[in-house]
CSV table of C-alpha atoms in Angstrom, one decimal:
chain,number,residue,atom,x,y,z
A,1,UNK,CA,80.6,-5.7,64.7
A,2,UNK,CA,77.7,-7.5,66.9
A,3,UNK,CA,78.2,-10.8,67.9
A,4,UNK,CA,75.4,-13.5,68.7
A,5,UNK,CA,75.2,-12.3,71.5
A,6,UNK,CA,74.3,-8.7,70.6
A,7,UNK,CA,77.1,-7.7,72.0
A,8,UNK,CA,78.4,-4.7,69.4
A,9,UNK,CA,82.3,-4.9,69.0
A,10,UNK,CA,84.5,-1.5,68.6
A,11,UNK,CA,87.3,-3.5,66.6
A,12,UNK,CA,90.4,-1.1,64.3
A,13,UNK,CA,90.3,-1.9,60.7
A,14,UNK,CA,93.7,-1.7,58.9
A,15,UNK,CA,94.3,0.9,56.8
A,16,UNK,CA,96.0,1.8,53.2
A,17,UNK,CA,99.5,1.5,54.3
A,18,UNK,CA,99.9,-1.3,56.3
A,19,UNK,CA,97.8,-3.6,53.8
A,20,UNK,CA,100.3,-2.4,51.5
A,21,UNK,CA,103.3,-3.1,53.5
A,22,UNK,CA,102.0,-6.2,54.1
A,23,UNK,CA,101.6,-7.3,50.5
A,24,UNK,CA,104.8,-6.1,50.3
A,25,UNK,CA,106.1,-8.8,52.3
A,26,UNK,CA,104.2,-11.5,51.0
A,27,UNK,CA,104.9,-10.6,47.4
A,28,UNK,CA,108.8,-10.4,48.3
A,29,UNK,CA,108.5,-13.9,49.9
A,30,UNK,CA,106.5,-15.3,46.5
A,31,UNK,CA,109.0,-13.8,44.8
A,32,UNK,CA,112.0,-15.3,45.9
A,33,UNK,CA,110.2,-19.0,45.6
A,34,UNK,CA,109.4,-18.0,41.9
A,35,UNK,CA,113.0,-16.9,41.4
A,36,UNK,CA,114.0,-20.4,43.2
A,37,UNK,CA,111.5,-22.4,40.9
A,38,UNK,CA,113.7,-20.8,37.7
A,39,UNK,CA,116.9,-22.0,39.5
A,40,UNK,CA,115.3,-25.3,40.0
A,41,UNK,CA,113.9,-25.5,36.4
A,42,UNK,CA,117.2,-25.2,34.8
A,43,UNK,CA,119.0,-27.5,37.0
A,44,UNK,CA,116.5,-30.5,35.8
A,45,UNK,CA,116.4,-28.8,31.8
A,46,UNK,CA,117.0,-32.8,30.6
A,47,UNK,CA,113.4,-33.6,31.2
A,48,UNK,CA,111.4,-32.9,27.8
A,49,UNK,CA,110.6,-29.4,27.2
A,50,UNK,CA,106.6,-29.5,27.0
A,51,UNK,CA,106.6,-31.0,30.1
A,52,UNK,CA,108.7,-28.8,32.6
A,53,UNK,CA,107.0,-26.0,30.7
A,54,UNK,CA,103.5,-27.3,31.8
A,55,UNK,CA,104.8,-27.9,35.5
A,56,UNK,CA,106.7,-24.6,35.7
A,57,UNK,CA,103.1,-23.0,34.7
A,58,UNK,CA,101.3,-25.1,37.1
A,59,UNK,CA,104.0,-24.0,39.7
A,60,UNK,CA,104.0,-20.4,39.2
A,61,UNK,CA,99.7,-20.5,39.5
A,62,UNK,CA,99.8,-22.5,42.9
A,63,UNK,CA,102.6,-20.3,44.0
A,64,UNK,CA,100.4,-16.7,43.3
A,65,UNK,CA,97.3,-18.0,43.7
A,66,UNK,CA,97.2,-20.7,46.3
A,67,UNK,CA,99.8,-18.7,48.5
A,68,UNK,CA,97.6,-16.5,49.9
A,69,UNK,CA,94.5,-19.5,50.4
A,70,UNK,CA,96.7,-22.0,52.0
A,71,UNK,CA,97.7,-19.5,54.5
A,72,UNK,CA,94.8,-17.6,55.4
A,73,UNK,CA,92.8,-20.6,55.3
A,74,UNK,CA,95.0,-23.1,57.4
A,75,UNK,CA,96.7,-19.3,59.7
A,76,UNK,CA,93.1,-18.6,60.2
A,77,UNK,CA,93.2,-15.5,58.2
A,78,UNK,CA,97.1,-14.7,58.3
A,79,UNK,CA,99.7,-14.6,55.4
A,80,UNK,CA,103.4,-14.1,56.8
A,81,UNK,CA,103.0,-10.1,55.9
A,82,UNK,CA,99.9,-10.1,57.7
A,83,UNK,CA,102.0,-11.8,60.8
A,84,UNK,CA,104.4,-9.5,60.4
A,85,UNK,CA,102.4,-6.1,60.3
A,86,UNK,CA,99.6,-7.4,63.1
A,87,UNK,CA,96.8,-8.1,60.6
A,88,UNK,CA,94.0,-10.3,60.1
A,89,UNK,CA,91.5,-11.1,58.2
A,90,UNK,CA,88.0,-12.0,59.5
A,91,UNK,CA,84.5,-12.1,58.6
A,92,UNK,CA,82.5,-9.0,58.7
A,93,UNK,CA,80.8,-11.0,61.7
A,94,UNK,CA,83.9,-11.2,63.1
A,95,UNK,CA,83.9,-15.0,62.8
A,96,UNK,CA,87.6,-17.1,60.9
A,97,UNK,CA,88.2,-16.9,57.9
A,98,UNK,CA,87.6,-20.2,55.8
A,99,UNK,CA,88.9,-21.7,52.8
A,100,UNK,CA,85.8,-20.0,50.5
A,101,UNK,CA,86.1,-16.9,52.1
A,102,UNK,CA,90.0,-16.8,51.3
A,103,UNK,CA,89.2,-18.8,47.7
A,104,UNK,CA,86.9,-15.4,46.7
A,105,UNK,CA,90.0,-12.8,47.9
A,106,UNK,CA,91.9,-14.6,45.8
A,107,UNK,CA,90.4,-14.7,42.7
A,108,UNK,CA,89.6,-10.8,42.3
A,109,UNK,CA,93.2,-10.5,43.6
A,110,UNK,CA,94.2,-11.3,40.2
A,111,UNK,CA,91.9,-8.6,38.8
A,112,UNK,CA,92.4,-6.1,41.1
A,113,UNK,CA,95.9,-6.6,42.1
A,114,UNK,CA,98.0,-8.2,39.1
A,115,UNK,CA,95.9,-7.0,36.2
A,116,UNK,CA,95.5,-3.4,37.1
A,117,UNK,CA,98.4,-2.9,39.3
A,118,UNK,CA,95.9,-2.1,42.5
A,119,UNK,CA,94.6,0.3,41.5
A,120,UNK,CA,91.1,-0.6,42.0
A,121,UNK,CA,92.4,-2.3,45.0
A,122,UNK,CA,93.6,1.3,46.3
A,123,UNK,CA,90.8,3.2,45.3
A,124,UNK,CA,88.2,0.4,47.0
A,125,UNK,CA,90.1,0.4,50.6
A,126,UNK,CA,90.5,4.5,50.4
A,127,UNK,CA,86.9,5.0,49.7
A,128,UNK,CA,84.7,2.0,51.7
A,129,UNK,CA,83.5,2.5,55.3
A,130,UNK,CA,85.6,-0.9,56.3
A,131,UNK,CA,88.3,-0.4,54.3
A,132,UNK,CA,87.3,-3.3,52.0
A,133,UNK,CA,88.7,-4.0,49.1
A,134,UNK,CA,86.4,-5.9,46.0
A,135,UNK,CA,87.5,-9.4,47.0
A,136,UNK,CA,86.5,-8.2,50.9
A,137,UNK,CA,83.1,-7.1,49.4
A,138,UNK,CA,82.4,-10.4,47.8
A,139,UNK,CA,83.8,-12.9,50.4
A,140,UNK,CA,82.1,-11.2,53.4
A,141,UNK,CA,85.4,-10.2,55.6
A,142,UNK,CA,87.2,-7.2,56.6
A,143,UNK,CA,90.7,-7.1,57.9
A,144,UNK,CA,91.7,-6.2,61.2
A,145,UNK,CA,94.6,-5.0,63.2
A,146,UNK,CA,95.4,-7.3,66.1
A,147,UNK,CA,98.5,-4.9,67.5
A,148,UNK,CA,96.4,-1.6,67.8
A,149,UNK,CA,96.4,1.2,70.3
A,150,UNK,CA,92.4,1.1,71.4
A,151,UNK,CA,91.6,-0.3,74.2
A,152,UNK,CA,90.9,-4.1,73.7
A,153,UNK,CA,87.0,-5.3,73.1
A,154,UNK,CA,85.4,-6.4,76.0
A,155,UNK,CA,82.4,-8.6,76.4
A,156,UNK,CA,79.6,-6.8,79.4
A,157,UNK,CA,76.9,-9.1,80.3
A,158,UNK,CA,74.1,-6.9,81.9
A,159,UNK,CA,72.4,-7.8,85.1
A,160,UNK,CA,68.6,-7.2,86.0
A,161,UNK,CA,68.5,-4.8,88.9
A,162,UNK,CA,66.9,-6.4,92.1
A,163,UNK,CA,63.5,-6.2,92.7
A,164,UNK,CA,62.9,-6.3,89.0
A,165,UNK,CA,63.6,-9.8,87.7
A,166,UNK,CA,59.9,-10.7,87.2
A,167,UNK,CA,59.7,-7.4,85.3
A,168,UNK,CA,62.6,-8.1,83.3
A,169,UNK,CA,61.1,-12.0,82.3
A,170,UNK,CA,58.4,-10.5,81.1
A,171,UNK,CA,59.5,-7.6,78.8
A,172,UNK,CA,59.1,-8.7,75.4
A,173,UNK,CA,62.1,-7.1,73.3
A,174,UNK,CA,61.2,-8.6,69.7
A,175,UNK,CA,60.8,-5.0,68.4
A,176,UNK,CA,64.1,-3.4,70.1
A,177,UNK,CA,66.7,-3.0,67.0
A,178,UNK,CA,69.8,-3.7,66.6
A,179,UNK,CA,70.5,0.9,67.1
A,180,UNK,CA,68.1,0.6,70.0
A,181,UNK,CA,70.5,-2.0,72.2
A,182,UNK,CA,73.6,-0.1,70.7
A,183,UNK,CA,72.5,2.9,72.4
A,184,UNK,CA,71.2,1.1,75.2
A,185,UNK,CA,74.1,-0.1,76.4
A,186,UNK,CA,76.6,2.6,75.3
A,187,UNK,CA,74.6,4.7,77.9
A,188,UNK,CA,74.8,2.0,80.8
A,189,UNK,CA,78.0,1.6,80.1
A,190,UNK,CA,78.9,5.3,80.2
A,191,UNK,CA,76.2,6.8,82.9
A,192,UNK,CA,79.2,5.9,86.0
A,193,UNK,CA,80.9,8.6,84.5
A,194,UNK,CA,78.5,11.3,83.4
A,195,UNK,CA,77.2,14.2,85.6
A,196,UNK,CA,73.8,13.7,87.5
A,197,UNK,CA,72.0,16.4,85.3
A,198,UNK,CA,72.6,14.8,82.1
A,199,UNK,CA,72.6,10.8,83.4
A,200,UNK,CA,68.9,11.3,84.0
A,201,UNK,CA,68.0,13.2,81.5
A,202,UNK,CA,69.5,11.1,79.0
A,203,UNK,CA,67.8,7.7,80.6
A,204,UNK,CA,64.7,9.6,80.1
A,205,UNK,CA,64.7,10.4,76.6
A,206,UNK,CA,66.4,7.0,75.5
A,207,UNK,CA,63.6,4.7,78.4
A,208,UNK,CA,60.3,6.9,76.7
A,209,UNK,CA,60.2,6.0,73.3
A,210,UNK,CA,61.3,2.8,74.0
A,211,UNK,CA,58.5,1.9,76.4
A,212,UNK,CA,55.8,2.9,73.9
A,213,UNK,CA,56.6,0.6,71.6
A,214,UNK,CA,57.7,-2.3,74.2
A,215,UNK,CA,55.6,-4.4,75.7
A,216,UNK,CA,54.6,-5.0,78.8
A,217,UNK,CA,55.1,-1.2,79.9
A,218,UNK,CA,56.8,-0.3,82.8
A,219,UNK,CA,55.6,-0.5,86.2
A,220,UNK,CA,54.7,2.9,87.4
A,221,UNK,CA,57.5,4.6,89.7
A,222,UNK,CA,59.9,3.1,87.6
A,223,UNK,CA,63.2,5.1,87.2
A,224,UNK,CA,64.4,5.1,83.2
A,225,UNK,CA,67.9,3.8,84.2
A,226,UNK,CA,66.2,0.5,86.0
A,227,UNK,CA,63.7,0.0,82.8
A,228,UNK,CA,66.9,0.4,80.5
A,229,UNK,CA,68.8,-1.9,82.5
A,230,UNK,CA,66.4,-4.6,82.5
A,231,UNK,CA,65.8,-3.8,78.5
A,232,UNK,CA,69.4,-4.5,77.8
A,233,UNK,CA,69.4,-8.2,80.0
A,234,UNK,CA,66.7,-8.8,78.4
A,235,UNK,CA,67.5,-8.1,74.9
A,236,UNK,CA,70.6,-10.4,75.5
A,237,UNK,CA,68.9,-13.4,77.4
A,238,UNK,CA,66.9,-13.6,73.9
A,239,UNK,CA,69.9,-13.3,72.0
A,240,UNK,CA,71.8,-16.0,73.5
A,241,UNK,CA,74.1,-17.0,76.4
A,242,UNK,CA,76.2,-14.3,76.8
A,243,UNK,CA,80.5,-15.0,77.8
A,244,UNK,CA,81.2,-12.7,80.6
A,245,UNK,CA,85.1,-11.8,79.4
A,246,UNK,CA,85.0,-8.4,81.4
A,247,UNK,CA,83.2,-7.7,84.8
A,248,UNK,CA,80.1,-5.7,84.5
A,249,UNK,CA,80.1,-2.2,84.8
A,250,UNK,CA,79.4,0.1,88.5
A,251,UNK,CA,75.4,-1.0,89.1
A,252,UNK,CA,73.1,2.1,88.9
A,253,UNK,CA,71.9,3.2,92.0
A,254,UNK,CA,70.2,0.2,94.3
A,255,UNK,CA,67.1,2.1,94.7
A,256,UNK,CA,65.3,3.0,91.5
A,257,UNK,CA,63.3,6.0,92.0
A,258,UNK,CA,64.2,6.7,95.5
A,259,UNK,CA,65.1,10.7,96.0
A,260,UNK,CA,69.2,11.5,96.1
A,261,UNK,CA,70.3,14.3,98.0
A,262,UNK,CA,70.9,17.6,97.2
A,263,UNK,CA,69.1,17.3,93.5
A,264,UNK,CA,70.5,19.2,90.8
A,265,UNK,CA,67.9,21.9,88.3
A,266,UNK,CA,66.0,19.1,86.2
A,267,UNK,CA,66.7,19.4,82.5
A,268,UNK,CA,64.8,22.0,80.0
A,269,UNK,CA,62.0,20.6,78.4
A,270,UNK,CA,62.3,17.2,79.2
A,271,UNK,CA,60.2,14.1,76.8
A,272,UNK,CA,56.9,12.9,78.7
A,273,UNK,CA,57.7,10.6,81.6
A,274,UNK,CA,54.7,8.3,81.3
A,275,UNK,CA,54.9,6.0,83.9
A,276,UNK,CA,59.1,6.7,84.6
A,277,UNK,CA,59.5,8.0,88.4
A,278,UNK,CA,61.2,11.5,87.4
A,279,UNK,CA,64.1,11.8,88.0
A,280,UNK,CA,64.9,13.3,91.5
């Protein structure tokens, strides 16, 4: 998921068996009220018969079909099986669930669910990218597991390097996509850890594509890291304000294009530097 503020989210969808397990739950619990609105519709048999046939009907609807809108609408996407098994569902945005969203769920529920025994259901989650079943196709969400093993979503808000602010307020990023920032900032967020051989030659090829098509180009004895830095601050002061709910990642080095000691081979057949520094 990206967020407004182009920040791209690595969130766990749920899978096969615990969507079962949790409509599992939920049906159990409908269940038991339906079995308790029998018991409650012979105790009170004395009212005429057309009419506590019509309620019990009216019941039984509400109690299959408005069970699971009242509480993913008012639970903000949670049914008590949901609750139980971690789950939730949100909008493929990421954003809550609403009342429409959970209306549309609903409704091909009883086609997918009750009038084919979920089979399509099954077939939908085993075979879609998001594990989305038809009523997740047609109301826009997905659902999530909130209890999950990966390592929870963070929010990084990049910072322009020194030196290069007036640089960076320039840099017009209306043509950088969606994939360009995506691997943009997987590589700033990774180059800490990667050896010095392949950190610069991987700025290099992602910084020289990037800069022909960006404008204004970069200044000349600019390393790649620095210009992909400032691309990705960039990219997300145009997006929007930007909630810092994890602390940047380790700055590059201070000096863009300054020499490091003891250099290691540079890379086979590297892409044209242009104006880049190379890396040294």
């Amino acid at each position: 998921m990206v967020t407004p503020e182009a920040v791209p989210l690595e969130l766990e969808t749920a899978g096969l068996p615990s969507r079962m397990l949790a409509r599992l739950i939920d049906s159990l619990i409908e269940s038991a009220v339906f079995f308790a609105l029998i018991v409650g519709g012979a105790a009170v048999a004395d009212f005429p018969g057309g009419v506590m046939l019509a309620l019990f009907f009216l019941l039984v609807f509400l109690l299959f079909f408005g069970y699971p809108i009242a509480f993913e609408t008012l639970w903000r996407g949670r049914t008590p099986g949901k609750a139980a098994l971690g789950l939730r569902v949100v909008t493929v945005e990421g954003g809550p669930e609403r009342f429409r969203h959970a209306a549309i769920r609903a409704v091909l529920a009883l086609f997918e669910v009750f009038a084919l025994s979920g089979a399509i259901a099954i077939l939908t989650v085993l075979v879609s990218r998001r594990n989305q079943r038809l009523g997740d196709m047609a109301a826009g969400t997905v659902v999530l597991r909130e209890r999950t093993g990966l390592r929870a979503p963070m929010s990084v808000n990049f910072t322009v390097p020194p030196g290069l602010e007036a640089f960076a307020d320039s840099l017009d990023t209306a043509a950088m996509t969606a994939d360009d920032y995506a691997a943009v900032r997987a590589f700033l967020l990774r180059a800490p850890s990667l050896p010095y051989a392949v950190r610069a030659d991987l700025a290099l090829r992602l910084a020289h594509p990037l800069s022909s098509k960006l404008r204004p180009e970069p200044p000349p004895g600019l390393h790649p890291e620095g210009y992909l830095a400032c691309l990705a601050a960039a990219y997300q002061r145009r997006a929007g304000p930007v909630a810092t709910s994890a602390p940047p990642p380790p700055p590059p080095p201070p000096q863009w294009g300054v020499a490091r000691p003891e250099p290691p081979p540079a890379p086979s057949a590297p892409p044209p530097a242009g104006d880049f520094a190379p890396p040294a």
